[in-house]
Amino acid sequence: MPRSLTQITDLTAAEVSRVFDLCAQMKSRKIAPRPLEGKSVACIFTKESLRTRVSFDVGVFELGGHPMYITDREIKLGERESVADAARVLSRYVGMIVIRTFKQSDVDGLAKYASVPVVNGLTDLVHPCQVLGDYFTMLEHLKPSDRYKIAYVGDGNNVTNSWLNLAALIPLDLRIGTAADTHPDPDIIGRAKANPDSKITITDSPDEAVAEADVVYTDVWASTGYKHLAEEKAAKLQEYQLNSALLKKAAPHAIVLHCLPAERGREITDEVMDGPQSVVFDQAENRLHIQKAIMTFLLEQMD
Ligand code: CP
Ligand code: NVA
């Protein structure tokens, strides 16, 4: 079976390091591999996207391949035919499948039945490419540490779950500041807590989460496909807004991350997003480099 990235925990800690090494080499242009030469990549998007859609398109092209953007209007995954049959058919045409969709089970199903690698470009459950790129961004901007203090404030969502997945693999002091009923996935919390080298704190106190943190991270309060919950979420999460007063509680060297798109004035203020500690656009750029590294790594595993 080919290797896929359905969640970060599909990788080992050593493999995550390999992906970061590849990413650094790609970004510095020390290497320019073309493992997709002569191959097409099916990029299936059933949710909106700017960063993921464009960075995969560019990344596939730079790796020598042909990206094919497919929306649910055409294929109706799991509706016109089963996910398993779609996986089998796509594998006869393309060298890789990238998918952004709602259900994690659709990504898992594609990975189970495809004979080519499948890369998760975001589901309701996780966003693995995002958090791998984010950790790479931290490594670029922070002094080396055995265990970074990462504060995530806001909705316990797919990005939060991916931070927990990373904590299951590598040592992190991950503090999640969120409301009582916006917690991340309990099974994923359990797996992260099983790593004795990581420290996982889930707290309703934004101040506790952010205290002396190296990184302060936030994301939209209502995720893509769930914007109808915006007001309800805002009422619950107002005190978790990443503003200057909250950022002052972090370490003085702390960097600010946001996966974007941001809803300025809601989960993050302009002052913080445009302030000197924010590296959100470096973070966005790194999506391109990390995804090229992930695709190259998965194709290496096919040899
Ligand atoms: N961060 C991110 O995945 O952005 P898009 O939703 O625009 O792809
Ligand atoms: N939680 C957000 C992340 C966007 C990159 C969403 O799912 O919309």
PDB file of C-alpha atoms and ligand atoms in Angstrom:
ATOM      1  CA  MET A   1       0.000   0.000   0.000  1.00  0.00           C
ATOM      2  CA  PRO A   2       1.437   3.468  -0.791  1.00  0.00           C
ATOM      3  CA  ARG A   3       2.140   5.874   2.048  1.00  0.00           C
ATOM      4  CA  SER A   4      -0.391   8.681   2.499  1.00  0.00           C
ATOM      5  CA  LEU A   5      -0.760  11.693   4.779  1.00  0.00           C
ATOM      6  CA  THR A   6      -4.276  11.451   6.155  1.00  0.00           C
ATOM      7  CA  GLN A   7      -3.141  12.813   9.542  1.00  0.00           C
ATOM      8  CA  ILE A   8       0.247  13.799  10.988  1.00  0.00           C
ATOM      9  CA  THR A   9       0.253  10.571  13.001  1.00  0.00           C
ATOM     10  CA  ASP A  10       0.665   8.611   9.743  1.00  0.00           C
ATOM     11  CA  LEU A  11       4.318   9.714  10.058  1.00  0.00           C
ATOM     12  CA  THR A  12       6.945   8.803  12.658  1.00  0.00           C
ATOM     13  CA  ALA A  13       8.949  11.477  14.470  1.00  0.00           C
ATOM     14  CA  ALA A  14      11.967  10.573  12.296  1.00  0.00           C
ATOM     15  CA  GLU A  15       9.865  10.965   9.153  1.00  0.00           C
ATOM     16  CA  VAL A  16       8.674  14.401  10.297  1.00  0.00           C
ATOM     17  CA  SER A  17      12.361  15.391  10.613  1.00  0.00           C
ATOM     18  CA  ARG A  18      13.021  14.095   7.106  1.00  0.00           C
ATOM     19  CA  VAL A  19      10.121  16.186   5.774  1.00  0.00           C
ATOM     20  CA  PHE A  20      11.540  19.291   7.524  1.00  0.00           C
ATOM     21  CA  ASP A  21      15.000  18.608   6.020  1.00  0.00           C
ATOM     22  CA  LEU A  22      13.475  18.295   2.564  1.00  0.00           C
ATOM     23  CA  CYS A  23      11.447  21.464   3.177  1.00  0.00           C
ATOM     24  CA  ALA A  24      14.557  23.473   4.140  1.00  0.00           C
ATOM     25  CA  GLN A  25      16.399  22.243   1.057  1.00  0.00           C
ATOM     26  CA  MET A  26      13.471  23.024  -1.238  1.00  0.00           C
ATOM     27  CA  LYS A  27      12.999  26.482   0.248  1.00  0.00           C
ATOM     28  CA  SER A  28      16.693  27.373  -0.154  1.00  0.00           C
ATOM     29  CA  ARG A  29      16.520  25.955  -3.704  1.00  0.00           C
ATOM     30  CA  LYS A  30      19.489  23.683  -2.863  1.00  0.00           C
ATOM     31  CA  ILE A  31      17.499  20.889  -4.453  1.00  0.00           C
ATOM     32  CA  ALA A  32      14.803  21.027  -7.117  1.00  0.00           C
ATOM     33  CA  PRO A  33      13.531  17.454  -7.437  1.00  0.00           C
ATOM     34  CA  ARG A  34      10.945  16.572 -10.093  1.00  0.00           C
ATOM     35  CA  PRO A  35       9.405  13.362  -8.709  1.00  0.00           C
ATOM     36  CA  LEU A  36       6.094  14.165 -10.446  1.00  0.00           C
ATOM     37  CA  GLU A  37       7.620  14.447 -13.930  1.00  0.00           C
ATOM     38  CA  GLY A  38       5.107  13.038 -16.405  1.00  0.00           C
ATOM     39  CA  LYS A  39       2.448  12.544 -13.729  1.00  0.00           C
ATOM     40  CA  SER A  40      -0.820  14.288 -12.932  1.00  0.00           C
ATOM     41  CA  VAL A  41      -2.201  15.012  -9.467  1.00  0.00           C
ATOM     42  CA  ALA A  42      -5.949  15.032  -8.778  1.00  0.00           C
ATOM     43  CA  CYS A  43      -6.605  17.974  -6.423  1.00  0.00           C
ATOM     44  CA  ILE A  44     -10.144  17.487  -5.123  1.00  0.00           C
ATOM     45  CA  PHE A  45     -11.643  20.478  -3.303  1.00  0.00           C
ATOM     46  CA  THR A  46     -15.138  20.319  -1.858  1.00  0.00           C
ATOM     47  CA  LYS A  47     -14.510  23.383   0.379  1.00  0.00           C
ATOM     48  CA  GLU A  48     -13.198  26.855  -0.462  1.00  0.00           C
ATOM     49  CA  SER A  49      -9.471  27.524  -0.341  1.00  0.00           C
ATOM     50  CA  LEU A  50      -6.866  30.081  -1.296  1.00  0.00           C
ATOM     51  CA  ARG A  51      -3.576  28.910   0.252  1.00  0.00           C
ATOM     52  CA  THR A  52      -4.056  25.156  -0.091  1.00  0.00           C
ATOM     53  CA  ARG A  53      -5.491  25.300  -3.578  1.00  0.00           C
ATOM     54  CA  VAL A  54      -2.830  27.638  -4.985  1.00  0.00           C
ATOM     55  CA  SER A  55       0.175  26.236  -3.107  1.00  0.00           C
ATOM     56  CA  PHE A  56      -0.614  22.667  -4.211  1.00  0.00           C
ATOM     57  CA  ASP A  57      -1.140  23.844  -7.786  1.00  0.00           C
ATOM     58  CA  VAL A  58       2.219  25.651  -7.790  1.00  0.00           C
ATOM     59  CA  GLY A  59       3.942  22.888  -5.806  1.00  0.00           C
ATOM     60  CA  VAL A  60       2.832  20.110  -8.158  1.00  0.00           C
ATOM     61  CA  PHE A  61       3.997  22.199 -11.133  1.00  0.00           C
ATOM     62  CA  GLU A  62       7.391  22.853  -9.501  1.00  0.00           C
ATOM     63  CA  LEU A  63       7.818  19.112  -8.857  1.00  0.00           C
ATOM     64  CA  GLY A  64       7.330  18.484 -12.582  1.00  0.00           C
ATOM     65  CA  GLY A  65       3.702  17.376 -12.448  1.00  0.00           C
ATOM     66  CA  HIS A  66       0.332  18.466 -13.803  1.00  0.00           C
ATOM     67  CA  PRO A  67      -2.202  19.579 -11.156  1.00  0.00           C
ATOM     68  CA  MET A  68      -5.848  18.916 -11.936  1.00  0.00           C
ATOM     69  CA  TYR A  69      -8.352  20.957  -9.899  1.00  0.00           C
ATOM     70  CA  ILE A  70     -11.557  19.011  -9.345  1.00  0.00           C
ATOM     71  CA  THR A  71     -14.590  20.200  -7.399  1.00  0.00           C
ATOM     72  CA  ASP A  72     -17.442  18.200  -5.982  1.00  0.00           C
ATOM     73  CA  ARG A  73     -19.667  19.530  -8.756  1.00  0.00           C
ATOM     74  CA  GLU A  74     -17.951  17.156 -11.152  1.00  0.00           C
ATOM     75  CA  ILE A  75     -17.266  14.036  -9.126  1.00  0.00           C
ATOM     76  CA  LYS A  76     -19.733  14.057  -6.196  1.00  0.00           C
ATOM     77  CA  LEU A  77     -17.428  11.845  -4.163  1.00  0.00           C
ATOM     78  CA  GLY A  78     -19.292   9.082  -2.358  1.00  0.00           C
ATOM     79  CA  GLU A  79     -22.548   9.986  -4.110  1.00  0.00           C
ATOM     80  CA  ARG A  80     -22.141   9.157  -7.815  1.00  0.00           C
ATOM     81  CA  GLU A  81     -20.027   6.166  -6.839  1.00  0.00           C
ATOM     82  CA  SER A  82     -18.356   4.873  -3.705  1.00  0.00           C
ATOM     83  CA  VAL A  83     -15.192   6.481  -2.351  1.00  0.00           C
ATOM     84  CA  ALA A  84     -13.446   3.131  -2.863  1.00  0.00           C
ATOM     85  CA  ASP A  85     -14.362   2.983  -6.561  1.00  0.00           C
ATOM     86  CA  ALA A  86     -13.364   6.620  -7.085  1.00  0.00           C
ATOM     87  CA  ALA A  87      -9.982   5.801  -5.456  1.00  0.00           C
ATOM     88  CA  ARG A  88      -9.467   2.783  -7.717  1.00  0.00           C
ATOM     89  CA  VAL A  89     -10.340   4.738 -10.878  1.00  0.00           C
ATOM     90  CA  LEU A  90      -8.288   7.842 -10.029  1.00  0.00           C
ATOM     91  CA  SER A  91      -5.263   5.611  -9.319  1.00  0.00           C
ATOM     92  CA  ARG A  92      -5.337   4.478 -12.974  1.00  0.00           C
ATOM     93  CA  TYR A  93      -4.884   8.074 -14.162  1.00  0.00           C
ATOM     94  CA  VAL A  94      -2.888  10.066 -11.624  1.00  0.00           C
ATOM     95  CA  GLY A  95       0.267   9.739  -9.517  1.00  0.00           C
ATOM     96  CA  MET A  96      -1.201  11.335  -6.385  1.00  0.00           C
ATOM     97  CA  ILE A  97      -4.482  12.562  -4.903  1.00  0.00           C
ATOM     98  CA  VAL A  98      -4.830  15.721  -2.797  1.00  0.00           C
ATOM     99  CA  ILE A  99      -8.187  16.227  -1.130  1.00  0.00           C
ATOM    100  CA  ARG A 100      -9.855  18.964   0.931  1.00  0.00           C
ATOM    101  CA  THR A 101     -13.275  17.960   2.162  1.00  0.00           C
ATOM    102  CA  PHE A 102     -15.600  17.670   5.145  1.00  0.00           C
ATOM    103  CA  LYS A 103     -15.443  14.043   6.255  1.00  0.00           C
ATOM    104  CA  GLN A 104     -12.180  12.498   7.431  1.00  0.00           C
ATOM    105  CA  SER A 105     -13.680   9.109   6.514  1.00  0.00           C
ATOM    106  CA  ASP A 106     -13.617  10.145   2.824  1.00  0.00           C
ATOM    107  CA  VAL A 107      -9.885  10.846   3.036  1.00  0.00           C
ATOM    108  CA  ASP A 108      -9.269   7.608   4.942  1.00  0.00           C
ATOM    109  CA  GLY A 109     -11.352   5.718   2.362  1.00  0.00           C
ATOM    110  CA  LEU A 110      -9.398   7.170  -0.554  1.00  0.00           C
ATOM    111  CA  ALA A 111      -6.104   6.309   1.171  1.00  0.00           C
ATOM    112  CA  LYS A 112      -7.303   2.764   1.844  1.00  0.00           C
ATOM    113  CA  TYR A 113      -8.329   1.980  -1.723  1.00  0.00           C
ATOM    114  CA  ALA A 114      -5.979   4.148  -3.842  1.00  0.00           C
ATOM    115  CA  SER A 115      -2.745   2.698  -5.166  1.00  0.00           C
ATOM    116  CA  VAL A 116      -1.187   6.189  -5.155  1.00  0.00           C
ATOM    117  CA  PRO A 117      -0.451   8.473  -2.160  1.00  0.00           C
ATOM    118  CA  VAL A 118      -3.300  10.580  -0.786  1.00  0.00           C
ATOM    119  CA  VAL A 119      -2.630  13.925   0.927  1.00  0.00           C
ATOM    120  CA  ASN A 120      -5.163  15.518   3.259  1.00  0.00           C
ATOM    121  CA  GLY A 121      -5.539  19.219   2.439  1.00  0.00           C
ATOM    122  CA  LEU A 122      -7.978  19.753   5.361  1.00  0.00           C
ATOM    123  CA  THR A 123     -11.007  17.986   6.752  1.00  0.00           C
ATOM    124  CA  ASP A 124     -13.364  18.873   9.587  1.00  0.00           C
ATOM    125  CA  LEU A 125     -11.068  16.761  11.801  1.00  0.00           C
ATOM    126  CA  VAL A 126      -7.509  17.758  10.878  1.00  0.00           C
ATOM    127  CA  HIS A 127      -5.261  19.983   8.749  1.00  0.00           C
ATOM    128  CA  PRO A 128      -1.907  18.168   8.694  1.00  0.00           C
ATOM    129  CA  CYS A 129      -0.093  20.150   5.959  1.00  0.00           C
ATOM    130  CA  GLN A 130      -0.883  23.348   7.844  1.00  0.00           C
ATOM    131  CA  VAL A 131       0.604  22.329  11.171  1.00  0.00           C
ATOM    132  CA  LEU A 132       3.698  20.697   9.632  1.00  0.00           C
ATOM    133  CA  GLY A 133       4.336  23.980   7.810  1.00  0.00           C
ATOM    134  CA  ASP A 134       3.655  25.932  10.995  1.00  0.00           C
ATOM    135  CA  TYR A 135       6.191  23.964  13.017  1.00  0.00           C
ATOM    136  CA  PHE A 136       8.743  24.530  10.239  1.00  0.00           C
ATOM    137  CA  THR A 137       7.999  28.279  10.477  1.00  0.00           C
ATOM    138  CA  MET A 138       8.630  28.146  14.229  1.00  0.00           C
ATOM    139  CA  LEU A 139      11.973  26.439  13.679  1.00  0.00           C
ATOM    140  CA  GLU A 140      12.951  29.252  11.315  1.00  0.00           C
ATOM    141  CA  HIS A 141      11.995  32.053  13.711  1.00  0.00           C
ATOM    142  CA  LEU A 142      12.764  30.738  17.212  1.00  0.00           C
ATOM    143  CA  LYS A 143      15.939  29.693  18.994  1.00  0.00           C
ATOM    144  CA  PRO A 144      16.306  25.892  19.264  1.00  0.00           C
ATOM    145  CA  SER A 145      14.421  24.336  22.169  1.00  0.00           C
ATOM    146  CA  ASP A 146      13.806  20.788  23.396  1.00  0.00           C
ATOM    147  CA  ARG A 147      10.146  21.614  23.919  1.00  0.00           C
ATOM    148  CA  TYR A 148       8.496  24.783  22.659  1.00  0.00           C
ATOM    149  CA  LYS A 149       5.640  26.352  24.597  1.00  0.00           C
ATOM    150  CA  ILE A 150       2.784  26.737  22.141  1.00  0.00           C
ATOM    151  CA  ALA A 151      -0.401  28.537  23.110  1.00  0.00           C
ATOM    152  CA  TYR A 152      -3.435  27.979  20.907  1.00  0.00           C
ATOM    153  CA  VAL A 153      -6.349  30.259  21.787  1.00  0.00           C
ATOM    154  CA  GLY A 154      -9.827  30.027  20.292  1.00  0.00           C
ATOM    155  CA  ASP A 155     -11.956  27.321  18.734  1.00  0.00           C
ATOM    156  CA  GLY A 156     -10.875  23.704  19.294  1.00  0.00           C
ATOM    157  CA  ASN A 157     -10.949  22.740  15.614  1.00  0.00           C
ATOM    158  CA  ASN A 158      -9.125  20.868  12.838  1.00  0.00           C
ATOM    159  CA  VAL A 159      -5.977  22.974  13.292  1.00  0.00           C
ATOM    160  CA  THR A 160      -6.003  22.394  17.067  1.00  0.00           C
ATOM    161  CA  ASN A 161      -6.408  18.654  16.467  1.00  0.00           C
ATOM    162  CA  SER A 162      -3.379  18.676  14.185  1.00  0.00           C
ATOM    163  CA  TRP A 163      -1.299  20.439  16.853  1.00  0.00           C
ATOM    164  CA  LEU A 164      -2.324  17.654  19.238  1.00  0.00           C
ATOM    165  CA  ASN A 165      -1.348  15.075  16.616  1.00  0.00           C
ATOM    166  CA  LEU A 166       2.072  16.687  16.337  1.00  0.00           C
ATOM    167  CA  ALA A 167       2.384  16.620  20.141  1.00  0.00           C
ATOM    168  CA  ALA A 168       1.761  12.863  20.000  1.00  0.00           C
ATOM    169  CA  LEU A 169       4.949  12.543  17.935  1.00  0.00           C
ATOM    170  CA  ILE A 170       7.359  15.229  19.130  1.00  0.00           C
ATOM    171  CA  PRO A 171       7.767  16.942  22.518  1.00  0.00           C
ATOM    172  CA  LEU A 172       5.527  20.001  22.802  1.00  0.00           C
ATOM    173  CA  ASP A 173       4.235  22.018  25.744  1.00  0.00           C
ATOM    174  CA  LEU A 174       0.852  22.670  24.134  1.00  0.00           C
ATOM    175  CA  ARG A 175      -1.620  24.870  25.972  1.00  0.00           C
ATOM    176  CA  ILE A 176      -5.074  25.165  24.464  1.00  0.00           C
ATOM    177  CA  GLY A 177      -7.176  28.046  25.763  1.00  0.00           C
ATOM    178  CA  THR A 178     -10.788  27.467  24.782  1.00  0.00           C
ATOM    179  CA  ALA A 179     -14.359  27.453  26.113  1.00  0.00           C
ATOM    180  CA  ALA A 180     -15.962  24.467  27.855  1.00  0.00           C
ATOM    181  CA  ASP A 181     -17.862  23.313  24.759  1.00  0.00           C
ATOM    182  CA  THR A 182     -15.343  24.147  22.037  1.00  0.00           C
ATOM    183  CA  HIS A 183     -12.741  21.558  22.997  1.00  0.00           C
ATOM    184  CA  PRO A 184     -10.774  19.652  20.362  1.00  0.00           C
ATOM    185  CA  ASP A 185     -11.384  15.961  19.610  1.00  0.00           C
ATOM    186  CA  PRO A 186     -11.216  13.814  22.792  1.00  0.00           C
ATOM    187  CA  ASP A 187      -9.556  10.792  21.118  1.00  0.00           C
ATOM    188  CA  ILE A 188      -6.885  13.013  19.620  1.00  0.00           C
ATOM    189  CA  ILE A 189      -6.320  14.672  23.015  1.00  0.00           C
ATOM    190  CA  GLY A 190      -5.900  11.183  24.496  1.00  0.00           C
ATOM    191  CA  ARG A 191      -3.256  10.210  21.925  1.00  0.00           C
ATOM    192  CA  ALA A 192      -1.311  13.432  22.545  1.00  0.00           C
ATOM    193  CA  LYS A 193      -1.431  12.909  26.309  1.00  0.00           C
ATOM    194  CA  ALA A 194      -0.018   9.393  25.809  1.00  0.00           C
ATOM    195  CA  ASN A 195       3.300  10.935  24.716  1.00  0.00           C
ATOM    196  CA  PRO A 196       5.214  11.312  28.012  1.00  0.00           C
ATOM    197  CA  ASP A 197       7.539  13.902  26.438  1.00  0.00           C
ATOM    198  CA  SER A 198       4.689  16.317  25.668  1.00  0.00           C
ATOM    199  CA  LYS A 199       2.678  18.383  28.127  1.00  0.00           C
ATOM    200  CA  ILE A 200      -0.932  19.019  27.148  1.00  0.00           C
ATOM    201  CA  THR A 201      -3.014  21.625  28.959  1.00  0.00           C
ATOM    202  CA  ILE A 202      -6.617  22.401  28.056  1.00  0.00           C
ATOM    203  CA  THR A 203      -7.794  25.431  29.979  1.00  0.00           C
ATOM    204  CA  ASP A 204     -10.633  27.929  29.904  1.00  0.00           C
ATOM    205  CA  SER A 205      -8.143  30.641  30.881  1.00  0.00           C
ATOM    206  CA  PRO A 206      -6.536  32.424  27.899  1.00  0.00           C
ATOM    207  CA  ASP A 207      -3.969  33.941  30.278  1.00  0.00           C
ATOM    208  CA  GLU A 208      -2.897  30.528  31.544  1.00  0.00           C
ATOM    209  CA  ALA A 209      -2.549  29.247  27.977  1.00  0.00           C
ATOM    210  CA  VAL A 210      -0.431  32.174  26.838  1.00  0.00           C
ATOM    211  CA  ALA A 211       1.802  32.622  29.934  1.00  0.00           C
ATOM    212  CA  GLU A 212       5.457  32.738  28.801  1.00  0.00           C
ATOM    213  CA  ALA A 213       4.590  31.016  25.496  1.00  0.00           C
ATOM    214  CA  ASP A 214       7.077  30.945  22.595  1.00  0.00           C
ATOM    215  CA  VAL A 215       4.232  30.866  20.068  1.00  0.00           C
ATOM    216  CA  VAL A 216       0.730  32.299  20.249  1.00  0.00           C
ATOM    217  CA  TYR A 217      -1.583  30.801  17.648  1.00  0.00           C
ATOM    218  CA  THR A 218      -5.173  31.397  16.717  1.00  0.00           C
ATOM    219  CA  ASP A 219      -7.606  30.480  13.960  1.00  0.00           C
ATOM    220  CA  VAL A 220     -11.093  31.538  12.905  1.00  0.00           C
ATOM    221  CA  TRP A 221     -13.845  30.854  15.431  1.00  0.00           C
ATOM    222  CA  ALA A 222     -16.193  29.403  12.788  1.00  0.00           C
ATOM    223  CA  SER A 223     -14.517  27.131  10.243  1.00  0.00           C
ATOM    224  CA  THR A 224     -15.160  26.771   6.512  1.00  0.00           C
ATOM    225  CA  GLY A 225     -18.543  25.212   5.905  1.00  0.00           C
ATOM    226  CA  TYR A 226     -19.714  26.232   9.393  1.00  0.00           C
ATOM    227  CA  LYS A 227     -19.931  30.028   9.059  1.00  0.00           C
ATOM    228  CA  HIS A 228     -23.597  29.841  10.092  1.00  0.00           C
ATOM    229  CA  LEU A 229     -22.224  29.224  13.617  1.00  0.00           C
ATOM    230  CA  ALA A 230     -20.205  32.485  13.587  1.00  0.00           C
ATOM    231  CA  GLU A 231     -22.305  34.465  16.076  1.00  0.00           C
ATOM    232  CA  GLU A 232     -22.780  31.535  18.435  1.00  0.00           C
ATOM    233  CA  LYS A 233     -19.028  30.843  18.455  1.00  0.00           C
ATOM    234  CA  ALA A 234     -18.186  34.540  18.845  1.00  0.00           C
ATOM    235  CA  ALA A 235     -20.344  34.717  21.968  1.00  0.00           C
ATOM    236  CA  LYS A 236     -18.431  31.787  23.474  1.00  0.00           C
ATOM    237  CA  LEU A 237     -14.941  32.733  22.386  1.00  0.00           C
ATOM    238  CA  GLN A 238     -14.778  36.530  22.757  1.00  0.00           C
ATOM    239  CA  GLU A 239     -12.381  36.375  25.732  1.00  0.00           C
ATOM    240  CA  TYR A 240      -9.943  34.258  23.662  1.00  0.00           C
ATOM    241  CA  GLN A 241      -9.357  37.034  21.103  1.00  0.00           C
ATOM    242  CA  LEU A 242      -5.654  37.399  20.312  1.00  0.00           C
ATOM    243  CA  ASN A 243      -5.096  41.080  21.060  1.00  0.00           C
ATOM    244  CA  SER A 244      -2.156  43.127  22.355  1.00  0.00           C
ATOM    245  CA  ALA A 245      -3.155  42.711  26.006  1.00  0.00           C
ATOM    246  CA  LEU A 246      -3.162  38.918  25.687  1.00  0.00           C
ATOM    247  CA  LEU A 247       0.043  38.833  23.641  1.00  0.00           C
ATOM    248  CA  LYS A 248       1.862  40.772  26.375  1.00  0.00           C
ATOM    249  CA  LYS A 249       1.442  37.712  28.646  1.00  0.00           C
ATOM    250  CA  ALA A 250       3.570  35.582  26.279  1.00  0.00           C
ATOM    251  CA  ALA A 251       7.392  35.507  26.305  1.00  0.00           C
ATOM    252  CA  PRO A 252       8.889  38.733  24.882  1.00  0.00           C
ATOM    253  CA  HIS A 253      10.367  36.764  21.955  1.00  0.00           C
ATOM    254  CA  ALA A 254       7.017  35.086  21.159  1.00  0.00           C
ATOM    255  CA  ILE A 255       5.881  34.845  17.556  1.00  0.00           C
ATOM    256  CA  VAL A 256       2.271  35.050  16.402  1.00  0.00           C
ATOM    257  CA  LEU A 257       0.896  32.455  14.002  1.00  0.00           C
ATOM    258  CA  HIS A 258      -2.479  32.236  12.270  1.00  0.00           C
ATOM    259  CA  CYS A 259      -3.177  29.703   9.535  1.00  0.00           C
ATOM    260  CA  LEU A 260      -5.300  32.303   7.646  1.00  0.00           C
ATOM    261  CA  PRO A 261      -7.762  33.328   6.369  1.00  0.00           C
ATOM    262  CA  ALA A 262      -8.180  35.674   9.345  1.00  0.00           C
ATOM    263  CA  GLU A 263     -11.342  37.421  10.378  1.00  0.00           C
ATOM    264  CA  ARG A 264      -9.623  40.580  11.585  1.00  0.00           C
ATOM    265  CA  GLY A 265     -11.318  42.138  14.590  1.00  0.00           C
ATOM    266  CA  ARG A 266     -12.758  38.792  15.688  1.00  0.00           C
ATOM    267  CA  GLU A 267     -10.207  36.152  16.712  1.00  0.00           C
ATOM    268  CA  ILE A 268      -7.230  38.473  16.067  1.00  0.00           C
ATOM    269  CA  THR A 269      -6.823  42.250  16.073  1.00  0.00           C
ATOM    270  CA  ASP A 270      -5.163  44.244  13.292  1.00  0.00           C
ATOM    271  CA  GLU A 271      -2.590  45.452  15.808  1.00  0.00           C
ATOM    272  CA  VAL A 272      -1.397  41.889  16.491  1.00  0.00           C
ATOM    273  CA  MET A 273      -1.741  40.566  12.958  1.00  0.00           C
ATOM    274  CA  ASP A 274       0.237  43.490  11.514  1.00  0.00           C
ATOM    275  CA  GLY A 275       2.548  43.821  14.540  1.00  0.00           C
ATOM    276  CA  PRO A 276       6.255  42.985  14.808  1.00  0.00           C
ATOM    277  CA  GLN A 277       5.686  39.562  16.375  1.00  0.00           C
ATOM    278  CA  SER A 278       3.456  38.310  13.567  1.00  0.00           C
ATOM    279  CA  VAL A 279       5.006  35.955  11.001  1.00  0.00           C
ATOM    280  CA  VAL A 280       1.728  34.922   9.398  1.00  0.00           C
ATOM    281  CA  PHE A 281       2.795  35.604   5.815  1.00  0.00           C
ATOM    282  CA  ASP A 282       6.057  33.627   6.192  1.00  0.00           C
ATOM    283  CA  GLN A 283       3.810  30.930   7.601  1.00  0.00           C
ATOM    284  CA  ALA A 284       1.559  31.100   4.527  1.00  0.00           C
ATOM    285  CA  GLU A 285       4.585  30.933   2.192  1.00  0.00           C
ATOM    286  CA  ASN A 286       5.832  27.810   3.953  1.00  0.00           C
ATOM    287  CA  ARG A 287       2.705  25.911   2.920  1.00  0.00           C
ATOM    288  CA  LEU A 288       4.235  25.709  -0.558  1.00  0.00           C
ATOM    289  CA  HIS A 289       7.604  24.402   0.632  1.00  0.00           C
ATOM    290  CA  ILE A 290       6.235  21.916   3.170  1.00  0.00           C
ATOM    291  CA  GLN A 291       3.752  20.446   0.688  1.00  0.00           C
ATOM    292  CA  LYS A 292       6.493  19.980  -1.913  1.00  0.00           C
ATOM    293  CA  ALA A 293       8.480  18.205   0.824  1.00  0.00           C
ATOM    294  CA  ILE A 294       5.497  16.032   1.829  1.00  0.00           C
ATOM    295  CA  MET A 295       4.758  15.032  -1.777  1.00  0.00           C
ATOM    296  CA  THR A 296       8.439  14.255  -2.430  1.00  0.00           C
ATOM    297  CA  PHE A 297       8.674  12.216   0.780  1.00  0.00           C
ATOM    298  CA  LEU A 298       5.561  10.154  -0.041  1.00  0.00           C
ATOM    299  CA  LEU A 299       6.784   9.466  -3.588  1.00  0.00           C
ATOM    300  CA  GLU A 300      10.209   8.403  -2.201  1.00  0.00           C
ATOM    301  CA  GLN A 301       8.359   5.747  -0.191  1.00  0.00           C
ATOM    302  CA  MET A 302       6.960   4.257  -3.421  1.00  0.00           C
ATOM    303  CA  ASP A 303      10.459   3.355  -4.705  1.00  0.00           C
TER     304      ASP A 303
HETATM  305  N1   CP B   1      -4.637  27.982   5.709  1.00  0.00           N
HETATM  306  C1   CP B   1      -5.377  27.444   4.700  1.00  0.00           C
HETATM  307  O1   CP B   1      -5.483  26.222   4.554  1.00  0.00           O
HETATM  308  O2   CP B   1      -5.936  28.361   3.882  1.00  0.00           O
HETATM  309  P1   CP B   1      -7.048  28.061   2.768  1.00  0.00           P
HETATM  310  O3   CP B   1      -8.268  27.626   3.501  1.00  0.00           O
HETATM  311  O4   CP B   1      -7.208  29.347   2.036  1.00  0.00           O
HETATM  312  O5   CP B   1      -6.516  26.949   1.901  1.00  0.00           O
HETATM  313  N1  NVA B   2     -10.252  25.946  10.871  1.00  0.00           N
HETATM  314  C1  NVA B   2     -10.190  26.605   9.594  1.00  0.00           C
HETATM  315  C2  NVA B   2      -8.839  26.477   9.003  1.00  0.00           C
HETATM  316  C3  NVA B   2      -8.688  27.157   7.674  1.00  0.00           C
HETATM  317  C4  NVA B   2      -7.338  26.982   7.107  1.00  0.00           C
HETATM  318  C5  NVA B   2     -11.237  26.041   8.661  1.00  0.00           C
HETATM  319  O1  NVA B   2     -11.444  24.818   8.664  1.00  0.00           O
HETATM  320  O2  NVA B   2     -11.841  26.816   7.937  1.00  0.00           O
END
